[in-house]
Amino acid sequence: MSSHAAPDAVAPPPGNPRFPLFDGLRAIAAGSILVTHVAGLTTFNTGNPLGAYTARLNMGVAFFFVISGFLLYRPFLAARFAGRRPPRIRDYARRRVLRIVPAYWVALTVLAATVGLCGAFTGDWWVYYFFLQNLRPATTLCGIGTAWSLALEASFYVALPLWAMLMARIQRGRPARTMVRIEAAALLAVSLGSIIARTWSFAATGRQTAIDVTLVGNADWFAYGMVLALASVALQGRERESRVVRVISDHAWLPWALAGFLWWLDATQLGMSRSLPPIYDDGRWLAEHLIFPAVGFLLALPAAFAGERRGLPRRILGNRLLAWFGLVSYGVFLWHQPLMPTILDHGGLDLIPGMPFLSALIAVGAVSTAVAAASYYIVERPILRFKDRRRPPPAPAADPQPSSAVPASVG
């Protein structure tokens, strides 16, 4: 954690601690999506042995959801466990709207007017401008194709404060130990319900359905981050009392090694589709759905429990260049896929003779990063100064704990 001043784009709500290593994790998520899209468009996914790994980097979407679950839910949990008033809904809503809407509207409008985007300038324009494209199969991949997941994020933004109010009402007056158990059980129930809904839908139709790109079918991905937030709040200031957290803090490479194993397993042992987007007609889609957020959760552990020892994962996540890429990663996410065909048509495949994938990756990465930086410094940063009514005070070193503190066995 850090209480140092942060760029407005990644600054936490006033009075809450900052977790700077999540900037690097955000960069990894955006980079993973960029790589898998370039690999898919250049047939590297399907035509090269290493394509088994690049095809699975679409798990970057799950990383984003885990990050959102942790960073957005933690302030609500911290306030509840400390007996404080929760974040005001209008403040929360203002922060979310300013974070995603202006940059998205600019990207959607400019891209539709230049390279062309299906649906954006039609009678269904409102579907894309108001994050509703994931509700119909015909519109899911139109507009900015990657924005189906942004629409799903937006639905999570709406649902999160409602969930927080429900949990606050259920847990009111209960000791901290019981609060943790209720919260964990509720998140488990929601996750199982999401998985069951997906399974039922697939069993009924024999194929992937629209539910797979809605919050109903992906609530479990966000729940991973929310559970991590619960552990972070419950153990605030007492991390060394938890054996699990001590292991993570002292040996941060362990969760990353396990994440790498799951990536290898998914890429090479389960016969997963390498197409973009992947298409399944059997139960392998469920295995992938379960593996993706688990990898994101494991990658996030060293960022959530920073500890005193750095270790390789924290050195990577704390790299300044990677952190800067994470800062502008929203623009990379928005711009890279629509720009790819134009970049490749204008020499993007020929930078390195005989290596079209690497050439395209360099070209698309450079152009989309440059455009994303312009989006951040011209559009996002000026607007995000209004996220809070006043500049946030320095975050406390630790969240106050209620008298009935959570026992160390939670970890």
CSV table of C-alpha atoms in Angstrom, one decimal:
chain,number,residue,atom,x,y,z
A,1,MET,CA,0.0,0.0,0.0
A,2,SER,CA,1.0,3.6,-0.5
A,3,SER,CA,-0.4,6.9,0.7
A,4,HIS,CA,1.7,8.9,-1.8
A,5,ALA,CA,-0.1,11.2,-4.2
A,6,ALA,CA,-1.2,9.3,-7.3
A,7,PRO,CA,-2.4,10.4,-10.8
A,8,ASP,CA,-6.1,11.1,-10.8
A,9,ALA,CA,-6.8,8.2,-13.1
A,10,VAL,CA,-5.7,5.7,-10.5
A,11,ALA,CA,-6.1,7.6,-7.2
A,12,PRO,CA,-8.4,5.8,-4.7
A,13,PRO,CA,-11.4,7.5,-3.1
A,14,PRO,CA,-10.5,10.0,-0.4
A,15,GLY,CA,-9.3,8.4,2.8
A,16,ASN,CA,-8.5,5.0,1.3
A,17,PRO,CA,-5.0,3.5,0.7
A,18,ARG,CA,-3.5,3.2,-2.7
A,19,PHE,CA,-2.2,-0.1,-4.1
A,20,PRO,CA,0.3,1.1,-6.7
A,21,LEU,CA,1.4,-2.3,-7.9
A,22,PHE,CA,-2.0,-2.7,-9.5
A,23,ASP,CA,-0.9,-0.2,-12.1
A,24,GLY,CA,1.6,-2.8,-13.4
A,25,LEU,CA,-1.1,-5.5,-13.2
A,26,ARG,CA,-3.4,-3.3,-15.3
A,27,ALA,CA,-0.6,-3.0,-17.8
A,28,ILE,CA,-0.2,-6.8,-18.0
A,29,ALA,CA,-4.0,-7.1,-18.6
A,30,ALA,CA,-4.0,-4.6,-21.4
A,31,GLY,CA,-0.8,-6.0,-22.9
A,32,SER,CA,-2.2,-9.5,-22.9
A,33,ILE,CA,-5.3,-8.5,-24.8
A,34,LEU,CA,-3.2,-6.5,-27.3
A,35,VAL,CA,-0.9,-9.5,-27.9
A,36,THR,CA,-3.7,-12.1,-28.4
A,37,HIS,CA,-5.6,-9.8,-30.8
A,38,VAL,CA,-2.5,-9.2,-32.9
A,39,ALA,CA,-1.6,-12.9,-32.8
A,40,GLY,CA,-5.1,-13.8,-33.9
A,41,LEU,CA,-5.2,-11.3,-36.8
A,42,THR,CA,-1.8,-12.5,-38.1
A,43,THR,CA,-2.8,-16.2,-37.7
A,44,PHE,CA,0.1,-16.6,-35.2
A,45,ASN,CA,-2.4,-18.1,-32.8
A,46,THR,CA,-3.4,-20.9,-35.1
A,47,GLY,CA,-0.2,-21.3,-37.2
A,48,ASN,CA,2.6,-21.2,-34.7
A,49,PRO,CA,3.3,-23.6,-31.8
A,50,LEU,CA,3.6,-20.7,-29.5
A,51,GLY,CA,0.2,-19.6,-30.6
A,52,ALA,CA,-1.2,-22.0,-28.0
A,53,TYR,CA,0.0,-19.5,-25.4
A,54,THR,CA,-0.8,-16.3,-27.2
A,55,ALA,CA,-4.4,-17.5,-27.9
A,56,ARG,CA,-4.9,-17.9,-24.1
A,57,LEU,CA,-3.9,-14.3,-23.4
A,58,ASN,CA,-7.5,-13.4,-23.9
A,59,MET,CA,-7.5,-14.1,-20.1
A,60,GLY,CA,-6.5,-10.4,-19.8
A,61,VAL,CA,-10.2,-9.6,-19.7
A,62,ALA,CA,-10.5,-11.6,-16.5
A,63,PHE,CA,-7.5,-9.8,-15.0
A,64,PHE,CA,-9.4,-6.5,-15.5
A,65,PHE,CA,-12.5,-7.8,-13.7
A,66,VAL,CA,-10.4,-9.1,-10.8
A,67,ILE,CA,-8.7,-5.7,-10.5
A,68,SER,CA,-12.1,-3.9,-10.6
A,69,GLY,CA,-13.6,-6.2,-8.0
A,70,PHE,CA,-10.7,-5.5,-5.6
A,71,LEU,CA,-10.1,-1.8,-6.1
A,72,LEU,CA,-13.8,-0.7,-6.3
A,73,TYR,CA,-15.2,-2.9,-3.5
A,74,ARG,CA,-12.5,-2.4,-1.0
A,75,PRO,CA,-13.6,1.2,0.0
A,76,PHE,CA,-17.1,-0.1,0.8
A,77,LEU,CA,-15.7,-3.0,2.8
A,78,ALA,CA,-13.2,-0.8,4.7
A,79,ALA,CA,-15.9,1.6,5.7
A,80,ARG,CA,-18.2,-1.2,6.9
A,81,PHE,CA,-15.6,-2.9,9.0
A,82,ALA,CA,-14.5,0.3,10.5
A,83,GLY,CA,-18.0,1.5,11.3
A,84,ARG,CA,-17.8,4.5,9.0
A,85,ARG,CA,-20.2,5.8,6.5
A,86,PRO,CA,-19.8,4.1,3.1
A,87,PRO,CA,-18.8,6.0,0.0
A,88,ARG,CA,-21.7,8.2,-1.2
A,89,ILE,CA,-23.3,6.7,-4.2
A,90,ARG,CA,-23.2,10.0,-6.1
A,91,ASP,CA,-19.5,10.4,-5.5
A,92,TYR,CA,-18.9,6.8,-6.5
A,93,ALA,CA,-21.0,7.3,-9.7
A,94,ARG,CA,-19.3,10.5,-10.6
A,95,ARG,CA,-15.9,8.8,-10.3
A,96,ARG,CA,-17.0,5.8,-12.5
A,97,VAL,CA,-18.6,8.0,-15.2
A,98,LEU,CA,-15.6,10.3,-15.5
A,99,ARG,CA,-13.2,7.4,-15.6
A,100,ILE,CA,-14.8,5.5,-18.5
A,101,VAL,CA,-17.3,7.6,-20.4
A,102,PRO,CA,-15.5,10.6,-21.9
A,103,ALA,CA,-12.5,8.7,-23.3
A,104,TYR,CA,-14.8,6.0,-24.6
A,105,TRP,CA,-17.1,8.4,-26.3
A,106,VAL,CA,-14.2,10.2,-28.0
A,107,ALA,CA,-12.7,6.9,-29.1
A,108,LEU,CA,-16.0,5.5,-30.4
A,109,THR,CA,-16.8,8.7,-32.3
A,110,VAL,CA,-13.4,9.3,-33.8
A,111,LEU,CA,-12.9,5.6,-34.8
A,112,ALA,CA,-16.4,5.4,-36.3
A,113,ALA,CA,-15.7,8.6,-38.4
A,114,THR,CA,-12.3,7.5,-39.6
A,115,VAL,CA,-11.6,3.7,-39.8
A,116,GLY,CA,-15.4,2.9,-39.6
A,117,LEU,CA,-17.2,0.9,-36.9
A,118,CYS,CA,-20.3,-1.2,-37.5
A,119,GLY,CA,-23.4,0.1,-35.8
A,120,ALA,CA,-22.0,3.3,-34.3
A,121,PHE,CA,-23.6,5.7,-36.7
A,122,THR,CA,-26.8,3.8,-37.2
A,123,GLY,CA,-30.2,3.9,-35.6
A,124,ASP,CA,-28.7,1.7,-32.8
A,125,TRP,CA,-26.1,4.3,-31.9
A,126,TRP,CA,-27.4,4.5,-28.4
A,127,VAL,CA,-26.7,0.8,-27.9
A,128,TYR,CA,-22.9,1.5,-28.2
A,129,TYR,CA,-22.8,4.9,-26.5
A,130,PHE,CA,-24.5,3.7,-23.4
A,131,PHE,CA,-22.7,0.3,-23.0
A,132,LEU,CA,-25.6,-2.0,-24.0
A,133,GLN,CA,-23.9,-3.8,-26.9
A,134,ASN,CA,-23.4,-7.0,-24.9
A,135,LEU,CA,-27.1,-7.6,-24.5
A,136,ARG,CA,-27.7,-8.8,-28.1
A,137,PRO,CA,-25.5,-11.2,-30.1
A,138,ALA,CA,-25.9,-9.0,-33.2
A,139,THR,CA,-24.3,-6.0,-31.5
A,140,THR,CA,-21.8,-7.6,-29.1
A,141,LEU,CA,-18.8,-7.2,-31.4
A,142,CYS,CA,-19.9,-4.1,-33.2
A,143,GLY,CA,-18.8,-0.6,-32.3
A,144,ILE,CA,-15.4,-1.0,-30.6
A,145,GLY,CA,-15.3,-4.7,-30.6
A,146,THR,CA,-13.4,-5.0,-27.3
A,147,ALA,CA,-16.0,-2.8,-25.6
A,148,TRP,CA,-18.4,-5.8,-24.9
A,149,SER,CA,-16.3,-6.3,-21.8
A,150,LEU,CA,-16.5,-2.6,-21.0
A,151,ALA,CA,-20.2,-2.9,-21.1
A,152,LEU,CA,-20.0,-5.8,-18.7
A,153,GLU,CA,-17.8,-3.7,-16.5
A,154,ALA,CA,-20.4,-0.9,-16.6
A,155,SER,CA,-23.1,-3.3,-15.4
A,156,PHE,CA,-20.8,-4.3,-12.5
A,157,TYR,CA,-20.4,-0.6,-11.6
A,158,VAL,CA,-24.1,-0.3,-11.3
A,159,ALA,CA,-24.6,-3.5,-9.3
A,160,LEU,CA,-21.7,-3.0,-6.9
A,161,PRO,CA,-23.2,-0.3,-4.6
A,162,LEU,CA,-26.4,-2.2,-4.5
A,163,TRP,CA,-24.5,-5.3,-3.4
A,164,ALA,CA,-22.7,-3.2,-0.8
A,165,MET,CA,-25.9,-1.8,0.7
A,166,LEU,CA,-27.4,-5.3,0.8
A,167,MET,CA,-24.4,-6.7,2.6
A,168,ALA,CA,-24.4,-3.8,5.0
A,169,ARG,CA,-28.0,-4.4,5.9
A,170,ILE,CA,-27.5,-8.1,6.5
A,171,GLN,CA,-24.3,-7.7,8.5
A,172,ARG,CA,-25.4,-4.7,10.6
A,173,GLY,CA,-24.6,-5.2,14.3
A,174,ARG,CA,-22.7,-8.4,13.8
A,175,PRO,CA,-19.1,-9.1,15.0
A,176,ALA,CA,-16.3,-8.8,12.5
A,177,ARG,CA,-15.7,-12.6,12.4
A,178,THR,CA,-19.3,-13.2,11.4
A,179,MET,CA,-19.2,-10.3,8.9
A,180,VAL,CA,-16.3,-12.0,7.1
A,181,ARG,CA,-18.1,-15.3,7.0
A,182,ILE,CA,-21.4,-13.8,5.7
A,183,GLU,CA,-19.5,-11.9,3.0
A,184,ALA,CA,-17.4,-14.8,1.9
A,185,ALA,CA,-20.5,-17.1,1.8
A,186,ALA,CA,-22.5,-14.6,-0.2
A,187,LEU,CA,-19.7,-14.1,-2.7
A,188,LEU,CA,-19.4,-17.9,-3.0
A,189,ALA,CA,-23.1,-18.2,-3.6
A,190,VAL,CA,-23.1,-15.5,-6.3
A,191,SER,CA,-20.1,-17.2,-8.0
A,192,LEU,CA,-21.8,-20.6,-8.0
A,193,GLY,CA,-25.0,-19.0,-9.3
A,194,SER,CA,-23.1,-17.4,-12.1
A,195,ILE,CA,-21.4,-20.7,-13.1
A,196,ILE,CA,-24.7,-22.6,-12.9
A,197,ALA,CA,-26.4,-20.0,-15.1
A,198,ARG,CA,-23.7,-20.4,-17.7
A,199,THR,CA,-23.8,-24.2,-17.5
A,200,TRP,CA,-27.6,-24.3,-17.7
A,201,SER,CA,-27.5,-22.0,-20.7
A,202,PHE,CA,-24.9,-24.1,-22.5
A,203,ALA,CA,-26.6,-27.4,-21.7
A,204,ALA,CA,-29.9,-26.0,-23.1
A,205,THR,CA,-28.5,-24.8,-26.4
A,206,GLY,CA,-25.3,-26.8,-26.9
A,207,ARG,CA,-23.3,-23.7,-27.6
A,208,GLN,CA,-22.1,-20.5,-26.0
A,209,THR,CA,-24.9,-17.9,-25.5
A,210,ALA,CA,-25.5,-14.2,-24.8
A,211,ILE,CA,-25.3,-14.9,-21.1
A,212,ASP,CA,-21.6,-15.5,-21.5
A,213,VAL,CA,-21.0,-11.8,-22.1
A,214,THR,CA,-23.2,-10.4,-19.3
A,215,LEU,CA,-22.7,-9.9,-15.6
A,216,VAL,CA,-24.9,-12.9,-14.9
A,217,GLY,CA,-22.4,-15.1,-16.6
A,218,ASN,CA,-19.3,-13.4,-15.3
A,219,ALA,CA,-20.1,-12.3,-11.7
A,220,ASP,CA,-17.7,-15.0,-10.4
A,221,TRP,CA,-14.8,-13.2,-12.2
A,222,PHE,CA,-15.4,-10.0,-10.2
A,223,ALA,CA,-16.0,-12.0,-7.0
A,224,TYR,CA,-12.3,-13.1,-7.1
A,225,GLY,CA,-11.3,-9.5,-6.7
A,226,MET,CA,-14.0,-8.9,-4.1
A,227,VAL,CA,-12.8,-11.8,-2.0
A,228,LEU,CA,-9.3,-10.4,-2.2
A,229,ALA,CA,-10.6,-7.1,-1.0
A,230,LEU,CA,-12.3,-8.8,1.9
A,231,ALA,CA,-9.1,-10.5,3.0
A,232,SER,CA,-7.2,-7.2,2.6
A,233,VAL,CA,-9.6,-5.3,4.8
A,234,ALA,CA,-10.0,-8.1,7.4
A,235,LEU,CA,-6.3,-8.4,7.8
A,236,GLN,CA,-5.4,-4.7,7.6
A,237,GLY,CA,-2.4,-4.0,9.9
A,238,ARG,CA,-2.2,-7.7,10.9
A,239,GLU,CA,-1.0,-9.4,7.7
A,240,ARG,CA,1.9,-11.1,9.5
A,241,GLU,CA,-0.5,-12.9,11.7
A,242,SER,CA,-1.8,-14.9,8.7
A,243,ARG,CA,0.3,-17.8,7.6
A,244,VAL,CA,-1.0,-17.6,4.0
A,245,VAL,CA,-0.3,-13.9,3.8
A,246,ARG,CA,3.2,-14.4,5.2
A,247,VAL,CA,4.0,-16.9,2.6
A,248,ILE,CA,2.7,-14.6,-0.2
A,249,SER,CA,4.6,-11.6,1.3
A,250,ASP,CA,7.9,-13.5,1.7
A,251,HIS,CA,7.7,-15.7,-1.4
A,252,ALA,CA,5.7,-13.6,-4.0
A,253,TRP,CA,7.0,-15.8,-6.8
A,254,LEU,CA,4.9,-18.8,-5.6
A,255,PRO,CA,1.4,-17.4,-6.7
A,256,TRP,CA,3.0,-16.3,-10.0
A,257,ALA,CA,4.5,-19.7,-10.5
A,258,LEU,CA,1.1,-21.3,-9.9
A,259,ALA,CA,-0.4,-18.8,-12.3
A,260,GLY,CA,2.1,-19.8,-14.9
A,261,PHE,CA,1.3,-23.4,-14.4
A,262,LEU,CA,-2.4,-22.7,-15.0
A,263,TRP,CA,-1.6,-20.8,-18.1
A,264,TRP,CA,0.5,-23.7,-19.4
A,265,LEU,CA,-2.2,-26.2,-18.5
A,266,ASP,CA,-4.9,-24.1,-20.3
A,267,ALA,CA,-2.7,-23.6,-23.3
A,268,THR,CA,-1.3,-27.1,-23.9
A,269,GLN,CA,-3.3,-29.7,-22.0
A,270,LEU,CA,-7.0,-29.0,-22.5
A,271,GLY,CA,-7.3,-28.8,-26.3
A,272,MET,CA,-8.6,-25.2,-26.2
A,273,SER,CA,-9.7,-23.3,-29.3
A,274,ARG,CA,-7.1,-21.0,-30.8
A,275,SER,CA,-9.6,-19.0,-33.0
A,276,LEU,CA,-10.4,-15.4,-32.2
A,277,PRO,CA,-12.9,-15.3,-30.6
A,278,PRO,CA,-12.6,-18.9,-29.4
A,279,ILE,CA,-15.6,-21.1,-30.2
A,280,TYR,CA,-16.4,-24.2,-28.1
A,281,ASP,CA,-19.1,-26.9,-28.5
A,282,ASP,CA,-18.3,-28.9,-25.4
A,283,GLY,CA,-17.4,-28.4,-21.8
A,284,ARG,CA,-13.9,-27.0,-22.4
A,285,TRP,CA,-15.4,-23.5,-22.2
A,286,LEU,CA,-16.2,-24.1,-18.5
A,287,ALA,CA,-12.6,-25.1,-17.8
A,288,GLU,CA,-11.4,-21.9,-19.4
A,289,HIS,CA,-13.9,-19.8,-17.6
A,290,LEU,CA,-12.7,-21.2,-14.2
A,291,ILE,CA,-9.0,-20.9,-15.0
A,292,PHE,CA,-8.9,-17.3,-16.3
A,293,PRO,CA,-9.9,-15.5,-13.1
A,294,ALA,CA,-7.8,-17.9,-11.0
A,295,VAL,CA,-4.7,-16.8,-12.9
A,296,GLY,CA,-5.7,-13.1,-12.4
A,297,PHE,CA,-6.3,-13.7,-8.7
A,298,LEU,CA,-2.8,-15.3,-8.3
A,299,LEU,CA,-1.1,-12.5,-10.2
A,300,ALA,CA,-2.9,-9.9,-8.0
A,301,LEU,CA,-1.9,-11.5,-4.7
A,302,PRO,CA,1.6,-9.9,-4.5
A,303,ALA,CA,0.0,-6.5,-5.4
A,304,ALA,CA,-2.7,-6.8,-2.7
A,305,PHE,CA,-0.3,-7.9,0.0
A,306,ALA,CA,2.9,-6.1,-0.8
A,307,GLY,CA,4.9,-7.0,2.3
A,308,GLU,CA,8.4,-5.8,3.1
A,309,ARG,CA,10.3,-8.0,0.7
A,310,ARG,CA,10.2,-7.1,-3.0
A,311,GLY,CA,10.8,-10.2,-5.0
A,312,LEU,CA,10.7,-10.5,-8.7
A,313,PRO,CA,6.9,-10.2,-9.1
A,314,ARG,CA,6.9,-6.9,-7.2
A,315,ARG,CA,9.9,-5.6,-9.1
A,316,ILE,CA,8.1,-6.3,-12.3
A,317,LEU,CA,4.8,-4.7,-11.2
A,318,GLY,CA,6.6,-1.7,-9.7
A,319,ASN,CA,8.6,-1.0,-12.9
A,320,ARG,CA,8.0,2.6,-13.8
A,321,LEU,CA,7.6,2.0,-17.5
A,322,LEU,CA,5.1,-0.8,-16.9
A,323,ALA,CA,3.3,1.4,-14.4
A,324,TRP,CA,3.1,4.2,-17.0
A,325,PHE,CA,1.7,1.8,-19.5
A,326,GLY,CA,-0.9,0.8,-16.9
A,327,LEU,CA,-1.8,4.5,-16.5
A,328,VAL,CA,-2.6,4.8,-20.2
A,329,SER,CA,-3.9,1.3,-20.7
A,330,TYR,CA,-7.5,2.3,-21.0
A,331,GLY,CA,-6.7,4.0,-24.2
A,332,VAL,CA,-4.7,1.0,-25.4
A,333,PHE,CA,-7.7,-1.2,-24.7
A,334,LEU,CA,-10.1,1.2,-26.6
A,335,TRP,CA,-8.0,2.0,-29.7
A,336,HIS,CA,-5.8,-1.0,-30.6
A,337,GLN,CA,-8.2,-3.4,-32.2
A,338,PRO,CA,-10.1,-0.9,-34.5
A,339,LEU,CA,-6.7,0.5,-35.6
A,340,MET,CA,-5.1,-2.9,-36.4
A,341,PRO,CA,-6.4,-3.4,-40.0
A,342,THR,CA,-5.2,0.1,-41.0
A,343,ILE,CA,-1.8,-0.3,-39.4
A,344,LEU,CA,-1.3,-3.7,-41.0
A,345,ASP,CA,-2.4,-2.4,-44.4
A,346,HIS,CA,0.2,0.3,-44.2
A,347,GLY,CA,3.3,-1.8,-43.7
A,348,GLY,CA,2.7,-3.0,-40.2
A,349,LEU,CA,3.5,-6.6,-41.2
A,350,ASP,CA,6.8,-5.8,-42.9
A,351,LEU,CA,8.9,-4.1,-40.2
A,352,ILE,CA,10.9,-7.3,-39.7
A,353,PRO,CA,11.1,-9.5,-42.8
A,354,GLY,CA,9.6,-13.0,-42.4
A,355,MET,CA,8.2,-12.2,-38.9
A,356,PRO,CA,4.7,-10.8,-39.5
A,357,PHE,CA,3.5,-11.3,-35.9
A,358,LEU,CA,6.4,-9.6,-34.3
A,359,SER,CA,6.3,-6.8,-36.9
A,360,ALA,CA,2.6,-6.3,-36.3
A,361,LEU,CA,3.0,-6.4,-32.5
A,362,ILE,CA,5.6,-3.6,-32.6
A,363,ALA,CA,3.6,-1.5,-35.1
A,364,VAL,CA,0.2,-1.9,-33.4
A,365,GLY,CA,1.8,-1.6,-29.9
A,366,ALA,CA,3.6,1.6,-30.8
A,367,VAL,CA,0.7,3.3,-32.6
A,368,SER,CA,-2.0,2.3,-30.0
A,369,THR,CA,0.3,3.3,-27.1
A,370,ALA,CA,0.9,6.7,-28.7
A,371,VAL,CA,-2.8,7.3,-29.3
A,372,ALA,CA,-3.6,6.1,-25.8
A,373,ALA,CA,-1.1,8.5,-24.3
A,374,ALA,CA,-2.7,11.3,-26.3
A,375,SER,CA,-6.1,10.2,-25.0
A,376,TYR,CA,-4.9,10.2,-21.4
A,377,TYR,CA,-3.1,13.5,-21.4
A,378,ILE,CA,-5.7,15.4,-23.6
A,379,VAL,CA,-9.0,13.8,-22.6
A,380,GLU,CA,-8.7,11.6,-19.5
A,381,ARG,CA,-6.4,13.5,-17.1
A,382,PRO,CA,-8.0,16.9,-17.4
A,383,ILE,CA,-11.5,15.4,-16.8
A,384,LEU,CA,-10.4,13.1,-14.0
A,385,ARG,CA,-9.3,16.1,-11.9
A,386,PHE,CA,-13.1,16.4,-11.1
A,387,LYS,CA,-13.4,12.8,-9.8
A,388,ASP,CA,-13.5,14.2,-6.2
A,389,ARG,CA,-15.0,17.3,-4.9
A,390,ARG,CA,-11.7,18.3,-3.3
A,391,ARG,CA,-8.2,16.9,-3.4
A,392,PRO,CA,-8.1,13.8,-1.2
A,393,PRO,CA,-6.1,13.9,2.0
A,394,PRO,CA,-3.3,11.5,2.6
A,395,ALA,CA,-4.6,8.0,3.1
A,396,PRO,CA,-4.2,6.5,6.6
A,397,ALA,CA,-1.5,4.0,7.2
A,398,ALA,CA,-4.1,1.5,8.2
A,399,ASP,CA,-7.9,1.3,8.3
A,400,PRO,CA,-9.3,1.5,11.8
A,401,GLN,CA,-10.5,-1.8,13.0
A,402,PRO,CA,-13.6,-2.5,15.0
A,403,SER,CA,-13.2,-3.7,18.6
A,404,SER,CA,-14.2,-7.3,17.6
A,405,ALA,CA,-11.2,-7.7,15.3
A,406,VAL,CA,-11.1,-10.5,12.8
A,407,PRO,CA,-8.9,-13.4,14.0
A,408,ALA,CA,-5.7,-14.3,12.2
A,409,SER,CA,-7.2,-17.6,11.1
A,410,VAL,CA,-9.1,-15.7,8.4
A,411,GLY,CA,-6.0,-15.7,6.2
